[in-house]
CSV table of N, CA and C in Angstrom, one decimal:
chain,number,residue,atom,x,y,z
A,1,UNK,N,-62.7,-2.6,-17.9
A,1,UNK,CA,-62.9,-2.0,-17.0
A,1,UNK,C,-62.0,-1.1,-16.5
A,2,UNK,N,-62.4,0.0,-15.7
A,2,UNK,CA,-61.6,1.0,-15.3
A,2,UNK,C,-61.0,0.5,-14.3
A,3,UNK,N,-59.5,0.7,-14.0
A,3,UNK,CA,-59.0,0.5,-12.9
A,3,UNK,C,-58.4,1.8,-12.0
A,4,UNK,N,-58.6,2.6,-12.7
A,4,UNK,CA,-58.4,4.0,-12.0
A,4,UNK,C,-59.0,5.1,-12.6
A,5,UNK,N,-59.2,6.1,-12.2
A,5,UNK,CA,-60.1,7.0,-11.9
A,5,UNK,C,-59.8,7.7,-13.9
A,6,UNK,N,-58.6,8.0,-13.4
A,6,UNK,CA,-58.1,8.9,-14.9
A,6,UNK,C,-58.6,8.0,-16.1
A,7,UNK,N,-58.2,6.8,-16.0
A,7,UNK,CA,-58.9,6.3,-17.4
A,7,UNK,C,-60.4,6.3,-17.5
A,8,UNK,N,-61.2,6.3,-16.4
A,8,UNK,CA,-62.7,6.6,-16.8
A,8,UNK,C,-62.5,8.0,-17.3
A,9,UNK,N,-62.2,9.1,-16.7
A,9,UNK,CA,-62.1,10.4,-17.1
A,9,UNK,C,-61.7,10.2,-18.2
A,10,UNK,N,-60.8,10.2,-18.7
A,10,UNK,CA,-60.4,10.1,-20.3
A,10,UNK,C,-61.5,9.6,-21.3
A,11,UNK,N,-61.9,8.4,-21.1
A,11,UNK,CA,-62.9,7.9,-21.6
A,11,UNK,C,-64.4,8.5,-21.8
A,12,UNK,N,-64.9,9.3,-20.2
A,12,UNK,CA,-65.7,10.2,-20.2
A,12,UNK,C,-65.7,11.3,-21.0
A,13,UNK,N,-64.3,11.9,-21.1
A,13,UNK,CA,-64.2,13.4,-21.8
A,13,UNK,C,-64.3,12.7,-23.3
A,14,UNK,N,-63.8,11.8,-23.8
A,14,UNK,CA,-64.0,11.6,-25.1
A,14,UNK,C,-65.2,11.5,-25.9
A,15,UNK,N,-66.2,10.6,-24.8
A,15,UNK,CA,-67.8,10.0,-24.9
A,15,UNK,C,-68.6,11.6,-25.0
A,16,UNK,N,-68.1,12.3,-24.3
A,16,UNK,CA,-69.1,13.7,-23.9
A,16,UNK,C,-68.6,14.3,-24.9
A,17,UNK,N,-67.5,14.7,-25.3
A,17,UNK,CA,-67.3,15.5,-26.7
A,17,UNK,C,-67.5,14.8,-28.0
A,18,UNK,N,-68.0,13.7,-28.3
A,18,UNK,CA,-68.7,13.3,-29.1
A,18,UNK,C,-70.2,13.8,-29.1
A,19,UNK,N,-70.6,12.9,-27.7
A,19,UNK,CA,-72.0,13.9,-27.7
A,19,UNK,C,-72.1,15.3,-27.8
A,20,UNK,N,-71.1,15.8,-27.2
A,20,UNK,CA,-71.7,17.4,-27.4
A,20,UNK,C,-71.7,18.2,-28.9
A,21,UNK,N,-71.0,17.0,-29.8
A,21,UNK,CA,-71.1,17.4,-31.1
A,21,UNK,C,-72.6,17.3,-31.6
A,22,UNK,N,-72.9,15.9,-31.3
A,22,UNK,CA,-74.5,15.6,-31.6
A,22,UNK,C,-75.3,17.0,-31.1
A,23,UNK,N,-75.3,17.0,-30.3
A,23,UNK,CA,-76.0,18.0,-29.2
A,23,UNK,C,-75.6,19.1,-29.9
A,24,UNK,N,-74.8,19.6,-30.4
A,24,UNK,CA,-74.3,21.4,-31.0
A,24,UNK,C,-75.3,21.1,-32.3
A,25,UNK,N,-75.5,20.0,-33.0
A,25,UNK,CA,-76.0,20.0,-34.5
A,25,UNK,C,-77.7,20.2,-34.3
A,26,UNK,N,-78.1,19.8,-33.3
A,26,UNK,CA,-79.5,20.1,-33.1
A,26,UNK,C,-80.2,21.6,-33.4
A,27,UNK,N,-81.1,21.6,-33.9
A,27,UNK,CA,-81.8,22.9,-33.8
A,27,UNK,C,-83.2,23.0,-33.2
A,28,UNK,N,-83.8,24.1,-32.7
A,28,UNK,CA,-84.9,24.0,-31.9
A,28,UNK,C,-86.3,23.4,-32.8
A,29,UNK,N,-86.1,23.3,-34.0
A,29,UNK,CA,-87.2,22.5,-34.4
A,29,UNK,C,-87.1,21.3,-34.6
A,30,UNK,N,-85.7,20.9,-34.6
A,30,UNK,CA,-85.2,19.6,-34.7
A,30,UNK,C,-85.9,18.7,-33.3
A,31,UNK,N,-86.3,19.5,-32.4
A,31,UNK,CA,-86.2,19.1,-31.0
A,31,UNK,C,-87.5,18.3,-31.4
A,32,UNK,N,-88.6,18.6,-31.6
A,32,UNK,CA,-89.9,18.0,-31.9
A,32,UNK,C,-90.0,16.7,-32.4
A,33,UNK,N,-89.2,16.5,-32.9
A,33,UNK,CA,-88.7,15.1,-33.9
A,33,UNK,C,-89.5,13.9,-33.1
A,34,UNK,N,-90.4,13.1,-33.7
A,34,UNK,CA,-90.9,11.7,-33.1
A,34,UNK,C,-90.5,10.7,-34.2
A,35,UNK,N,-90.3,9.5,-33.4
A,35,UNK,CA,-90.3,8.2,-34.0
A,35,UNK,C,-91.8,8.0,-34.4
A,36,UNK,N,-92.5,8.0,-33.5
A,36,UNK,CA,-93.8,7.7,-33.8
A,36,UNK,C,-94.8,8.9,-32.7
A,37,UNK,N,-96.2,8.8,-33.2
A,37,UNK,CA,-96.9,10.2,-32.1
A,37,UNK,C,-96.7,10.2,-30.6
A,38,UNK,N,-96.8,8.9,-30.2
A,38,UNK,CA,-96.6,8.9,-28.9
A,38,UNK,C,-95.1,8.6,-28.4
A,39,UNK,N,-94.4,8.9,-29.0
A,39,UNK,CA,-92.9,8.3,-28.9
A,39,UNK,C,-92.5,9.7,-28.1
A,40,UNK,N,-91.3,9.3,-27.6
A,40,UNK,CA,-90.4,10.6,-26.9
A,40,UNK,C,-90.2,11.6,-28.1
A,41,UNK,N,-89.9,12.8,-27.9
A,41,UNK,CA,-89.2,13.3,-28.8
A,41,UNK,C,-87.8,13.9,-28.6
A,42,UNK,N,-87.0,14.0,-30.0
A,42,UNK,CA,-85.7,14.4,-29.7
A,42,UNK,C,-85.2,15.0,-28.6
A,43,UNK,N,-85.9,16.2,-28.5
A,43,UNK,CA,-86.3,17.2,-27.1
A,43,UNK,C,-85.9,16.3,-26.1
A,44,UNK,N,-86.8,15.6,-25.8
A,44,UNK,CA,-87.0,14.9,-24.5
A,44,UNK,C,-85.8,13.9,-24.3
A,45,UNK,N,-85.9,13.2,-25.4
A,45,UNK,CA,-84.1,12.2,-25.2
A,45,UNK,C,-83.1,13.2,-25.0
A,46,UNK,N,-83.1,14.4,-25.7
A,46,UNK,CA,-81.6,14.8,-25.2
A,46,UNK,C,-81.4,15.3,-23.9
A,47,UNK,N,-82.9,15.8,-23.6
A,47,UNK,CA,-82.7,16.1,-22.1
A,47,UNK,C,-83.0,15.0,-21.1
A,48,UNK,N,-83.2,14.1,-21.3
A,48,UNK,CA,-83.1,13.1,-20.5
A,48,UNK,C,-81.5,12.8,-20.1
A,49,UNK,N,-80.9,12.4,-21.5
A,49,UNK,CA,-79.7,11.9,-21.6
A,49,UNK,C,-78.6,13.0,-20.6
A,50,UNK,N,-79.1,14.4,-20.6
A,50,UNK,CA,-78.2,15.3,-20.0
A,50,UNK,C,-78.6,15.3,-18.5
A,51,UNK,N,-80.2,15.5,-18.1
A,51,UNK,CA,-80.3,16.0,-16.6
A,51,UNK,C,-80.2,14.3,-16.0
A,52,UNK,N,-79.8,13.3,-16.9
A,52,UNK,CA,-80.1,12.2,-15.7
A,52,UNK,C,-78.4,12.1,-15.4
A,53,UNK,N,-77.5,12.7,-15.8
A,53,UNK,CA,-76.0,12.5,-15.2
A,53,UNK,C,-75.9,12.7,-13.8
A,54,UNK,N,-76.4,14.2,-13.1
A,54,UNK,CA,-75.9,14.1,-11.7
A,54,UNK,C,-77.2,13.4,-11.2
A,55,UNK,N,-78.3,12.9,-11.7
A,55,UNK,CA,-79.0,12.1,-10.9
A,55,UNK,C,-78.6,10.6,-10.5
A,56,UNK,N,-77.8,10.4,-11.7
A,56,UNK,CA,-77.3,8.8,-12.0
A,56,UNK,C,-76.3,8.8,-10.9
A,57,UNK,N,-75.3,9.7,-10.8
A,57,UNK,CA,-74.3,10.0,-10.0
A,57,UNK,C,-74.5,10.4,-8.7
A,58,UNK,N,-75.6,10.8,-8.1
A,58,UNK,CA,-76.3,11.4,-7.1
A,58,UNK,C,-76.5,9.6,-6.3
A,59,UNK,N,-77.3,8.9,-7.1
A,59,UNK,CA,-77.8,7.9,-6.6
A,59,UNK,C,-77.0,7.0,-6.2
A,60,UNK,N,-75.4,7.3,-6.4
A,60,UNK,CA,-74.2,6.3,-6.2
A,60,UNK,C,-73.3,6.8,-5.1
A,61,UNK,N,-74.3,8.1,-4.6
A,61,UNK,CA,-73.3,8.7,-3.4
A,61,UNK,C,-72.4,9.9,-3.6
A,62,UNK,N,-72.1,10.4,-5.2
A,62,UNK,CA,-71.8,11.3,-5.3
A,62,UNK,C,-72.4,12.8,-5.2
A,63,UNK,N,-71.8,13.5,-4.8
A,63,UNK,CA,-72.4,15.5,-4.2
A,63,UNK,C,-72.4,15.9,-5.6
A,64,UNK,N,-73.5,16.1,-6.3
A,64,UNK,CA,-73.1,16.8,-7.6
A,64,UNK,C,-75.0,17.5,-7.8
A,65,UNK,N,-74.5,18.8,-8.0
A,65,UNK,CA,-75.8,19.5,-8.6
A,65,UNK,C,-76.8,19.1,-9.4
A,66,UNK,N,-77.7,19.1,-9.2
A,66,UNK,CA,-78.9,18.7,-10.0
A,66,UNK,C,-78.5,19.6,-11.5
A,67,UNK,N,-79.7,18.9,-12.4
A,67,UNK,CA,-79.7,19.8,-13.6
A,67,UNK,C,-81.0,20.8,-13.3
A,68,UNK,N,-80.8,22.4,-13.6
A,68,UNK,CA,-81.9,23.0,-13.1
A,68,UNK,C,-83.3,23.0,-13.8
A,69,UNK,N,-84.4,22.9,-13.3
A,69,UNK,CA,-85.6,22.7,-14.0
A,69,UNK,C,-85.8,21.5,-14.7
A,70,UNK,N,-85.1,20.3,-14.2
A,70,UNK,CA,-84.9,19.1,-15.1
A,70,UNK,C,-85.9,18.3,-15.5
A,71,UNK,N,-87.3,18.6,-15.0
A,71,UNK,CA,-88.7,17.8,-15.3
A,71,UNK,C,-89.3,18.8,-16.6
A,72,UNK,N,-88.5,19.8,-17.3
A,72,UNK,CA,-89.0,20.5,-18.0
A,72,UNK,C,-88.0,20.4,-19.4
A,73,UNK,N,-88.1,19.9,-20.7
A,73,UNK,CA,-87.4,20.0,-21.7
A,73,UNK,C,-87.6,21.3,-22.1
A,74,UNK,N,-85.9,21.7,-22.3
A,74,UNK,CA,-86.0,23.2,-22.9
A,74,UNK,C,-86.4,23.5,-24.3
A,75,UNK,N,-87.0,24.5,-24.8
A,75,UNK,CA,-87.3,24.7,-25.9
A,75,UNK,C,-86.0,25.1,-27.0
A,76,UNK,N,-85.2,25.3,-26.3
A,76,UNK,CA,-83.9,25.6,-27.0
A,76,UNK,C,-82.6,24.3,-27.2
A,77,UNK,N,-82.6,23.9,-28.0
A,77,UNK,CA,-81.3,23.3,-28.5
A,77,UNK,C,-80.2,23.7,-28.2
A,78,UNK,N,-80.0,24.8,-27.8
A,78,UNK,CA,-78.3,25.5,-27.3
A,78,UNK,C,-78.5,25.1,-25.8
A,79,UNK,N,-79.6,25.5,-25.3
A,79,UNK,CA,-79.9,25.4,-23.9
A,79,UNK,C,-79.4,24.2,-23.3
A,80,UNK,N,-80.0,23.2,-24.2
A,80,UNK,CA,-79.6,21.5,-23.7
A,80,UNK,C,-78.3,21.3,-24.0
A,81,UNK,N,-77.8,21.7,-25.0
A,81,UNK,CA,-76.2,21.4,-25.4
A,81,UNK,C,-75.5,22.0,-24.2
A,82,UNK,N,-75.7,23.5,-23.8
A,82,UNK,CA,-75.3,23.9,-23.0
A,82,UNK,C,-74.9,23.5,-21.7
A,83,UNK,N,-76.2,23.0,-21.4
A,83,UNK,CA,-76.4,22.2,-19.9
A,83,UNK,C,-75.6,20.8,-20.0
A,84,UNK,N,-75.5,20.0,-21.2
A,84,UNK,CA,-74.6,18.9,-21.2
A,84,UNK,C,-73.2,19.3,-21.2
A,85,UNK,N,-72.9,20.2,-21.9
A,85,UNK,CA,-71.3,20.7,-21.3
A,85,UNK,C,-71.0,20.9,-19.9
A,86,UNK,N,-72.3,21.7,-19.2
A,86,UNK,CA,-71.8,22.4,-18.0
A,86,UNK,C,-72.0,20.6,-17.2
A,87,UNK,N,-72.8,20.1,-17.1
A,87,UNK,CA,-73.0,18.9,-16.4
A,87,UNK,C,-72.1,18.1,-16.4
A,88,UNK,N,-71.9,17.6,-17.7
A,88,UNK,CA,-70.5,16.6,-18.3
A,88,UNK,C,-69.3,17.1,-17.5
A,89,UNK,N,-68.8,18.2,-17.8
A,89,UNK,CA,-67.6,18.5,-16.9
A,89,UNK,C,-67.8,18.4,-15.4
A,90,UNK,N,-69.1,18.9,-14.5
A,90,UNK,CA,-69.0,18.9,-13.2
A,90,UNK,C,-69.2,17.5,-12.8
A,91,UNK,N,-69.5,16.5,-13.8
A,91,UNK,CA,-69.6,14.7,-13.3
A,91,UNK,C,-68.1,14.4,-13.3
A,92,UNK,N,-66.9,14.9,-14.4
A,92,UNK,CA,-65.7,14.6,-14.2
A,92,UNK,C,-65.0,14.8,-12.9
A,93,UNK,N,-65.4,16.5,-12.8
A,93,UNK,CA,-64.5,17.2,-11.8
A,93,UNK,C,-65.4,16.4,-10.4
A,94,UNK,N,-66.8,15.9,-10.2
A,94,UNK,CA,-67.1,15.3,-9.0
A,94,UNK,C,-66.3,13.8,-8.8
A,95,UNK,N,-66.4,13.3,-9.7
A,95,UNK,CA,-66.2,11.7,-10.0
A,95,UNK,C,-64.3,11.9,-9.2
A,96,UNK,N,-63.7,12.8,-10.0
A,96,UNK,CA,-62.2,12.9,-9.8
A,96,UNK,C,-62.0,13.2,-8.2
A,97,UNK,N,-63.1,14.3,-7.8
A,97,UNK,CA,-62.2,14.7,-6.6
A,97,UNK,C,-63.3,14.0,-5.3
A,98,UNK,N,-64.3,12.9,-5.8
A,98,UNK,CA,-64.9,12.1,-4.4
A,98,UNK,C,-64.4,10.8,-4.3
A,99,UNK,N,-63.8,10.0,-5.4
A,99,UNK,CA,-63.7,9.1,-5.4
A,99,UNK,C,-62.1,8.5,-6.1
A,100,UNK,N,-61.8,7.9,-5.4
A,100,UNK,CA,-60.4,7.0,-5.5
A,100,UNK,C,-60.0,6.6,-6.3
A,101,UNK,N,-58.8,5.6,-6.9
A,101,UNK,CA,-58.6,4.5,-7.4
A,101,UNK,C,-59.4,3.2,-6.9
A,102,UNK,N,-59.3,3.1,-5.4
A,102,UNK,CA,-59.8,2.0,-4.7
A,102,UNK,C,-61.4,2.3,-4.7
A,103,UNK,N,-61.8,3.1,-4.9
A,103,UNK,CA,-63.6,3.3,-4.8
A,103,UNK,C,-64.0,2.4,-5.8
A,104,UNK,N,-63.2,2.3,-7.4
A,104,UNK,CA,-63.7,1.9,-8.3
A,104,UNK,C,-63.9,-0.1,-8.1
A,105,UNK,N,-63.2,-0.3,-7.1
A,105,UNK,CA,-63.4,-2.1,-7.0
A,105,UNK,C,-64.6,-2.0,-5.5
A,106,UNK,N,-65.1,-0.9,-4.8
A,106,UNK,CA,-66.4,-0.9,-4.2
A,106,UNK,C,-67.4,-1.7,-4.6
A,107,UNK,N,-68.5,-2.3,-4.2
A,107,UNK,CA,-69.5,-2.4,-4.5
A,107,UNK,C,-70.8,-1.9,-3.9
A,108,UNK,N,-71.8,-1.5,-4.9
A,108,UNK,CA,-73.1,-1.0,-4.4
A,108,UNK,C,-74.4,-1.7,-5.3
A,109,UNK,N,-75.4,-1.8,-4.7
A,109,UNK,CA,-76.5,-2.1,-5.4
A,109,UNK,C,-76.9,-1.2,-6.4
A,110,UNK,N,-76.9,-1.6,-7.6
A,110,UNK,CA,-76.9,-0.9,-8.9
A,110,UNK,C,-78.5,-1.6,-9.6
A,111,UNK,N,-79.6,-0.9,-9.3
A,111,UNK,CA,-80.9,-1.4,-9.9
A,111,UNK,C,-80.8,-2.8,-9.9
A,112,UNK,N,-80.7,-3.4,-8.4
A,112,UNK,CA,-81.0,-4.4,-8.1
A,112,UNK,C,-80.0,-5.5,-8.4
A,113,UNK,N,-78.8,-5.1,-8.7
A,113,UNK,CA,-77.5,-6.0,-9.2
A,113,UNK,C,-76.1,-5.3,-8.4
A,114,UNK,N,-75.9,-6.5,-7.5
A,114,UNK,CA,-74.4,-5.8,-7.4
A,114,UNK,C,-73.2,-5.6,-8.1
A,115,UNK,N,-72.9,-4.2,-7.9
A,115,UNK,CA,-71.7,-3.7,-9.3
A,115,UNK,C,-70.8,-3.0,-8.3
A,116,UNK,N,-69.6,-2.9,-9.1
A,116,UNK,CA,-68.6,-2.0,-8.5
A,116,UNK,C,-68.5,-0.7,-9.0
A,117,UNK,N,-68.2,0.3,-8.2
A,117,UNK,CA,-68.1,1.4,-9.1
A,117,UNK,C,-67.7,1.5,-10.1
A,118,UNK,N,-66.7,1.0,-10.6
A,118,UNK,CA,-66.5,0.8,-11.9
A,118,UNK,C,-67.4,0.4,-13.0
A,119,UNK,N,-68.3,-0.7,-12.5
A,119,UNK,CA,-69.2,-1.0,-13.4
A,119,UNK,C,-70.5,-0.1,-13.8
A,120,UNK,N,-70.6,0.8,-12.6
A,120,UNK,CA,-71.4,1.6,-12.5
A,120,UNK,C,-70.9,2.9,-13.4
A,121,UNK,N,-70.1,3.1,-13.3
A,121,UNK,CA,-69.2,4.1,-14.3
A,121,UNK,C,-69.4,3.7,-15.7
A,122,UNK,N,-69.2,2.6,-16.2
A,122,UNK,CA,-69.5,2.2,-17.3
A,122,UNK,C,-70.7,2.3,-17.9
A,123,UNK,N,-72.0,1.9,-16.7
A,123,UNK,CA,-73.2,1.9,-17.1
A,123,UNK,C,-73.1,3.5,-17.5
A,124,UNK,N,-72.8,4.4,-17.0
A,124,UNK,CA,-73.4,5.8,-17.2
A,124,UNK,C,-72.8,6.2,-18.6
A,125,UNK,N,-71.4,5.9,-19.2
A,125,UNK,CA,-71.3,6.0,-20.1
A,125,UNK,C,-72.3,5.2,-21.1
A,126,UNK,N,-72.6,3.7,-20.7
A,126,UNK,CA,-73.1,3.1,-22.1
A,126,UNK,C,-74.8,3.7,-22.1
A,127,UNK,N,-75.5,4.0,-21.1
A,127,UNK,CA,-76.6,5.0,-21.2
A,127,UNK,C,-76.6,6.2,-21.9
A,128,UNK,N,-75.2,7.0,-21.9
A,128,UNK,CA,-75.1,8.4,-22.7
A,128,UNK,C,-75.1,7.9,-24.1
A,129,UNK,N,-74.2,6.8,-24.5
A,129,UNK,CA,-73.7,6.4,-25.6
A,129,UNK,C,-75.5,5.6,-26.5
A,130,UNK,N,-76.3,5.1,-25.7
A,130,UNK,CA,-77.3,4.4,-25.8
A,130,UNK,C,-78.6,5.4,-26.6
A,131,UNK,N,-78.5,6.7,-25.8
A,131,UNK,CA,-79.6,7.4,-26.1
A,131,UNK,C,-79.0,8.3,-27.3
A,132,UNK,N,-77.6,8.4,-27.1
A,132,UNK,CA,-77.1,9.2,-28.3
A,132,UNK,C,-77.4,8.8,-29.5
A,133,UNK,N,-77.6,7.3,-29.5
A,133,UNK,CA,-77.7,6.3,-30.8
A,133,UNK,C,-79.0,6.8,-31.2
A,134,UNK,N,-80.1,7.0,-30.2
A,134,UNK,CA,-81.6,7.8,-30.7
A,134,UNK,C,-81.5,8.8,-31.2
A,135,UNK,N,-80.8,9.7,-30.9
A,135,UNK,CA,-80.8,11.0,-31.3
A,135,UNK,C,-80.4,11.2,-32.9
A,136,UNK,N,-79.1,10.2,-33.2
A,136,UNK,CA,-78.9,10.4,-34.6
A,136,UNK,C,-79.7,10.0,-35.5
A,137,UNK,N,-80.6,8.9,-35.0
A,137,UNK,CA,-81.6,8.8,-35.9
A,137,UNK,C,-82.5,9.5,-36.4
A,138,UNK,N,-83.0,10.2,-34.9
A,138,UNK,CA,-84.3,11.1,-35.2
A,138,UNK,C,-83.7,12.3,-35.9
A,139,UNK,N,-82.2,12.8,-35.4
A,139,UNK,CA,-81.5,13.8,-36.3
A,139,UNK,C,-81.9,13.6,-37.6
A,140,UNK,N,-81.6,12.5,-38.1
A,140,UNK,CA,-81.8,12.3,-39.9
A,140,UNK,C,-83.2,12.3,-40.0
A,141,UNK,N,-84.1,11.8,-39.1
A,141,UNK,CA,-85.6,11.8,-39.5
A,141,UNK,C,-86.0,13.2,-39.6
A,142,UNK,N,-85.2,14.2,-38.7
A,142,UNK,CA,-85.6,15.4,-38.7
A,142,UNK,C,-85.1,16.2,-40.0
A,143,UNK,N,-84.4,15.7,-40.6
A,143,UNK,CA,-83.7,16.0,-41.8
A,143,UNK,C,-82.5,17.1,-41.9
A,144,UNK,N,-81.9,16.6,-40.8
A,144,UNK,CA,-80.6,17.2,-40.6
A,144,UNK,C,-79.4,16.0,-40.6
A,145,UNK,N,-78.2,16.6,-40.9
A,145,UNK,CA,-77.1,15.6,-41.2
A,145,UNK,C,-76.5,15.4,-39.7
A,146,UNK,N,-76.6,13.9,-39.3
A,146,UNK,CA,-76.2,13.9,-37.9
A,146,UNK,C,-74.7,14.0,-38.0
A,147,UNK,N,-74.2,13.8,-36.8
A,147,UNK,CA,-72.4,14.2,-36.8
A,147,UNK,C,-72.1,12.9,-36.8
A,148,UNK,N,-71.1,12.5,-37.5
A,148,UNK,CA,-70.3,11.0,-37.5
A,148,UNK,C,-69.8,11.0,-36.3
A,149,UNK,N,-70.2,10.0,-35.4
A,149,UNK,CA,-69.8,9.5,-34.1
A,149,UNK,C,-68.5,8.4,-34.2
A,150,UNK,N,-69.0,7.6,-34.4
A,150,UNK,CA,-67.6,6.7,-34.7
A,150,UNK,C,-67.4,6.5,-36.1
A,151,UNK,N,-67.5,7.1,-36.9
A,151,UNK,CA,-67.6,7.1,-38.3
A,151,UNK,C,-68.2,8.1,-39.0
A,152,UNK,N,-67.9,8.4,-40.5
A,152,UNK,CA,-68.7,9.3,-41.0
A,152,UNK,C,-70.2,9.3,-41.4
A,153,UNK,N,-71.2,9.8,-41.4
A,153,UNK,CA,-72.5,9.8,-42.2
A,153,UNK,C,-72.1,9.8,-43.6
A,154,UNK,N,-73.2,9.4,-44.4
A,154,UNK,CA,-72.6,9.1,-45.5
A,154,UNK,C,-72.7,10.5,-46.3
A,155,UNK,N,-73.2,11.4,-45.7
A,155,UNK,CA,-72.3,12.7,-46.6
A,155,UNK,C,-70.9,12.7,-46.4
A,156,UNK,N,-70.4,12.3,-45.5
A,156,UNK,CA,-68.8,12.8,-45.7
A,156,UNK,C,-67.7,11.4,-46.3
A,157,UNK,N,-68.6,10.2,-46.8
A,157,UNK,CA,-67.9,9.4,-47.4
A,157,UNK,C,-67.2,9.9,-48.8
A,158,UNK,N,-68.0,11.2,-49.3
A,158,UNK,CA,-67.4,11.5,-50.6
A,158,UNK,C,-66.1,12.4,-50.1
A,159,UNK,N,-65.8,12.9,-49.2
A,159,UNK,CA,-64.6,13.6,-48.7
A,159,UNK,C,-63.3,12.9,-48.3
A,160,UNK,N,-63.7,11.5,-47.9
A,160,UNK,CA,-62.7,10.4,-47.8
A,160,UNK,C,-62.7,9.8,-49.2
A,161,UNK,N,-63.0,10.2,-50.3
A,161,UNK,CA,-62.7,9.6,-51.7
A,161,UNK,C,-63.5,8.4,-51.9
A,162,UNK,N,-64.3,8.0,-51.4
A,162,UNK,CA,-65.6,6.9,-51.5
A,162,UNK,C,-66.6,7.2,-52.6
A,163,UNK,N,-66.8,7.0,-53.4
A,163,UNK,CA,-68.1,7.1,-54.0
A,163,UNK,C,-69.3,6.3,-54.1
A,164,UNK,N,-69.4,5.0,-53.4
A,164,UNK,CA,-70.1,4.1,-53.4
A,164,UNK,C,-69.7,3.7,-51.6
A,165,UNK,N,-70.1,4.5,-50.7
A,165,UNK,CA,-70.0,4.0,-49.1
A,165,UNK,C,-70.4,2.7,-49.2
A,166,UNK,N,-69.9,2.0,-48.1
A,166,UNK,CA,-70.5,0.5,-47.7
A,166,UNK,C,-71.8,0.3,-47.0
A,167,UNK,N,-72.4,-0.3,-47.1
A,167,UNK,CA,-73.8,-0.6,-46.8
A,167,UNK,C,-74.0,-0.8,-45.0
C-alpha cells in the first residue's frame, strides 16, 4: 500500500506508460472488435478506461477536468491514445498537488466500503489494469499483435532465443 504520494505517482506513471503502449498499438478498425455481438467494443473499453480517470478521482474529492465529450467513443484510435496520455498526466499532477502523504491514510466511502485514500488510488490502478487486460485480448482477436505488458507476446519470444514459448 502507498505510504507517500511519490510511491503512488511512480507506480501510476509505470502503469500509464504500459497502458499508453497498448493504446498506441490500436487502429481505427480495431476499435470495432467485440467479444460477442452485444458486448462492448474494444473502442468502448479503451474509451471507458480513459474517460473514467478524472470521473473516478473527482468522485473522491480531487479537482480535475473531465474528458471532453466523454459520452461518445471517438472513432479515432489516436484520439483515444492522445486523450489517455493527457488525462493520465493530469491525474498524476492533481493527486500530487491536492493530496499529501497524510491524505493517504484518510478514509472515505468507496462504493459502499470504507477505504483509505491509498486503497482508493490502488483501486484506480487496478481498474486500468483490468480493462487493459480486456484490450489485449480484443487486440489479438482484431488481428493485431498486442504489446507485451508484463512479458512478451508470443511473436517476441523468438527475439529472446526461445523457439518453444511456455504455455
